[in-house]
XYZ file of C-alpha atoms in Angstrom:
255
model
C 126.238 102.774 102.023
C 129.186 104.023 99.928
C 129.950 107.532 98.724
C 132.299 107.736 95.750
C 133.754 111.195 96.071
C 136.891 112.947 97.308
C 140.069 111.155 96.245
C 140.417 107.427 95.607
C 139.833 106.390 99.229
C 136.582 104.571 100.060
C 133.883 106.339 102.106
C 131.342 104.134 103.879
C 128.401 104.871 106.160
C 127.745 102.069 108.644
C 128.685 98.408 108.316
C 125.554 96.294 108.067
C 125.179 92.899 106.438
C 125.806 94.350 102.962
C 129.418 95.021 103.920
C 130.331 91.401 103.188
C 129.376 91.650 99.515
C 130.866 95.137 99.217
C 134.102 93.902 100.776
C 134.570 91.253 98.089
C 134.105 93.842 95.338
C 136.360 96.360 97.072
C 139.114 93.776 97.553
C 139.032 93.058 93.823
C 139.339 96.771 93.050
C 142.300 97.069 95.392
C 144.032 94.144 93.696
C 143.702 96.107 90.454
C 145.348 99.176 91.961
C 142.687 101.105 93.874
C 143.963 102.639 97.100
C 143.126 100.306 99.998
C 141.943 102.926 102.483
C 138.466 102.787 103.970
C 136.962 105.742 105.832
C 133.973 104.433 107.787
C 131.413 106.697 109.502
C 129.196 104.962 112.068
C 125.784 106.365 112.937
C 125.609 104.247 116.095
C 126.562 100.901 117.576
C 123.382 98.849 117.235
C 124.120 95.453 115.761
C 122.363 95.921 112.417
C 124.820 98.749 111.716
C 128.065 96.954 112.624
C 127.345 93.248 111.988
C 129.103 93.163 108.618
C 132.545 94.010 109.934
C 133.648 90.505 111.059
C 133.260 89.271 107.459
C 134.735 92.357 105.760
C 137.379 90.823 103.487
C 139.756 93.848 103.298
C 140.138 93.697 107.105
C 142.147 90.493 106.635
C 144.705 92.149 104.317
C 147.775 93.823 105.847
C 147.860 96.286 102.923
C 144.509 97.762 104.054
C 143.980 100.846 106.203
C 140.594 101.200 107.928
C 139.729 104.403 109.814
C 136.479 104.154 111.762
C 134.922 107.532 112.553
C 132.206 107.859 115.168
C 130.854 110.272 117.742
C 130.582 107.437 120.286
C 133.547 106.959 122.592
C 132.611 103.273 122.952
C 132.839 102.463 119.218
C 136.014 100.399 119.525
C 134.609 98.390 122.433
C 131.417 97.681 120.479
C 133.344 96.321 117.497
C 135.708 94.307 119.652
C 132.788 92.711 121.542
C 131.357 91.101 118.420
C 134.741 89.419 117.871
C 134.641 87.813 121.343
C 134.859 84.028 121.246
C 131.212 83.640 122.229
C 130.177 85.511 119.041
C 132.903 85.034 116.431
C 135.886 82.696 115.945
C 138.370 85.374 114.770
C 139.629 87.772 117.476
C 139.669 91.467 116.619
C 143.437 91.644 117.172
C 143.960 88.903 114.559
C 142.723 91.166 111.770
C 145.680 92.068 109.548
C 144.542 95.519 108.439
C 145.734 98.730 110.069
C 142.610 99.717 112.020
C 142.232 102.991 113.902
C 139.384 104.897 115.535
C 138.577 108.619 115.378
C 136.051 110.177 117.760
C 134.376 113.148 116.074
C 132.702 116.068 117.818
C 129.218 116.950 116.519
C 129.123 120.315 114.782
C 132.867 120.484 114.181
C 133.825 119.918 110.509
C 136.389 117.179 109.940
C 138.407 116.895 106.728
C 139.689 113.586 105.366
C 140.833 112.527 101.892
C 139.233 115.406 100.009
C 135.950 115.392 101.933
C 134.638 117.678 104.680
C 132.399 115.798 107.114
C 130.172 117.268 109.826
C 128.181 115.213 112.347
C 124.886 115.985 114.091
C 123.369 114.175 117.067
C 119.996 112.506 116.496
C 117.200 111.103 118.659
C 117.741 107.343 118.981
C 118.393 104.930 121.881
C 122.083 105.267 122.919
C 122.184 108.222 120.474
C 122.825 108.173 116.745
C 124.598 110.682 114.533
C 123.921 111.924 111.029
C 126.708 113.009 108.695
C 126.918 115.741 106.064
C 129.588 115.105 103.413
C 130.813 118.077 101.342
C 133.221 117.618 98.432
C 135.723 120.044 96.891
C 133.092 121.697 94.661
C 130.615 122.102 97.547
C 128.259 119.252 96.657
C 126.592 117.902 99.777
C 125.220 114.470 100.698
C 123.491 113.908 104.034
C 123.223 110.484 105.680
C 120.601 110.580 108.433
C 119.348 107.205 109.598
C 117.929 105.939 112.907
C 116.631 109.368 113.821
C 113.273 110.108 115.438
C 111.559 113.439 114.776
C 108.998 114.778 117.240
C 106.229 117.260 116.532
C 106.618 118.769 120.013
C 110.228 119.863 119.360
C 110.129 122.081 116.278
C 113.318 123.947 117.229
C 115.127 120.656 116.762
C 113.453 120.220 113.372
C 114.746 123.643 112.301
C 118.248 122.438 113.164
C 117.772 119.389 110.933
C 116.528 121.572 108.089
C 119.732 123.601 108.398
C 121.784 120.374 108.424
C 120.026 119.205 105.222
C 120.332 122.653 103.584
C 120.808 122.572 99.783
C 121.920 118.930 99.780
C 122.177 117.183 96.440
C 120.937 114.048 98.209
C 119.498 113.293 101.644
C 119.460 109.621 102.677
C 116.864 109.596 105.422
C 115.301 107.138 107.846
C 111.707 106.401 106.771
C 111.129 103.121 108.595
C 107.568 103.703 109.830
C 104.426 105.568 108.882
C 103.767 108.971 110.442
C 100.944 107.461 112.525
C 103.202 104.697 113.864
C 105.986 107.090 114.893
C 103.451 108.954 117.037
C 101.789 105.874 118.557
C 102.908 102.243 118.697
C 106.506 102.922 117.548
C 107.025 106.179 119.428
C 110.431 106.346 121.168
C 111.825 103.559 118.958
C 114.180 106.035 117.276
C 112.889 106.045 113.689
C 111.051 108.398 111.349
C 108.554 108.507 108.481
C 108.432 109.365 104.790
C 106.188 112.362 105.468
C 108.614 113.975 107.916
C 111.548 113.305 105.588
C 109.799 115.016 102.662
C 108.796 118.010 104.785
C 112.335 118.451 106.120
C 113.935 118.133 102.679
C 111.528 120.647 101.190
C 112.185 123.090 104.034
C 115.931 122.610 103.488
C 115.835 123.073 99.710
C 117.347 119.618 99.132
C 117.234 118.252 95.586
C 116.781 114.509 96.185
C 115.544 112.284 98.979
C 116.311 108.573 99.275
C 113.807 106.731 101.493
C 115.997 104.494 103.638
C 116.058 101.955 106.490
C 112.885 100.159 105.458
C 110.928 98.164 107.999
C 112.231 94.562 107.703
C 108.694 93.294 108.284
C 107.444 95.048 105.142
C 107.182 93.188 101.860
C 108.487 94.584 98.578
C 104.905 95.488 97.661
C 104.434 97.426 100.910
C 107.685 99.319 100.353
C 106.605 100.118 96.792
C 103.263 101.457 98.061
C 105.113 103.653 100.555
C 107.282 104.990 97.724
C 104.233 105.659 95.533
C 102.469 107.410 98.432
C 105.586 109.496 99.058
C 105.712 110.677 95.450
C 102.018 111.616 95.576
C 102.496 113.489 98.862
C 105.437 115.429 97.403
C 103.384 116.369 94.332
C 100.301 117.411 96.336
C 102.258 119.589 98.766
C 104.857 120.941 96.331
C 105.707 124.628 96.494
C 108.476 125.719 94.145
C 111.058 123.304 92.756
C 110.219 119.579 92.873
C 111.910 117.205 95.279
C 112.964 113.949 93.621
C 111.897 111.072 95.888
C 113.805 107.818 95.449
C 113.405 104.495 97.214
C 116.701 102.988 98.377
C 117.430 99.340 97.636
C 120.488 97.071 97.617
C 122.659 97.991 94.646
C 121.065 101.380 93.916
C 123.545 103.851 92.390
C 122.772 107.594 92.241
C 124.985 109.821 90.102
C 125.081 113.484 91.156
């Protein structure tokens, strides 16, 4: 997921399989003069969120700077492990780019290339972290994936509502149904469309992007979930409407 904001540096959230395609496009932009700096913010180290890095084309260019931000102190080890010979033919140390790691502290704002970024710990195996990005004119985007929300911990939900407060866009984990998150998929570290809508409404957010779809769901099932989400927002609306979008590969949202 890319955020185009701040100065001309790239801002990325996580490095899943889509990073390969993005890397080809980004390399072409850099050849035409775009600054070759990539600020990456990792939610966590599970493989679906880092698997794109070994095939990230700009990492093979010595004119590239990559700064990987995370709240996990084992982020570098996790990325190096997937370059071990048993998993990948190119060692991490053979990558030509200038690669560095920054360990952020949740709750402490961090400024980089025209953007203020704040992290918040989430409920997920081995922990995950959401990020709030604020630009120079105080527009806010929240990236909150792989985060489980529990009905027996409402104080924690109030903290999330504060984290989402007045966001132009919240990109939120909606992998399962509300029933599944409280039964068969409980403790799996994911959330539902219903919880995401309720939190965004409580926070006064303007837009919600349903994100991290269940890979076992068909396009039709995802579309039904989106339709149901829009109906739920309309039926429970109090005050200003919340725009509910369904994330997909290639979606662009202009704020």
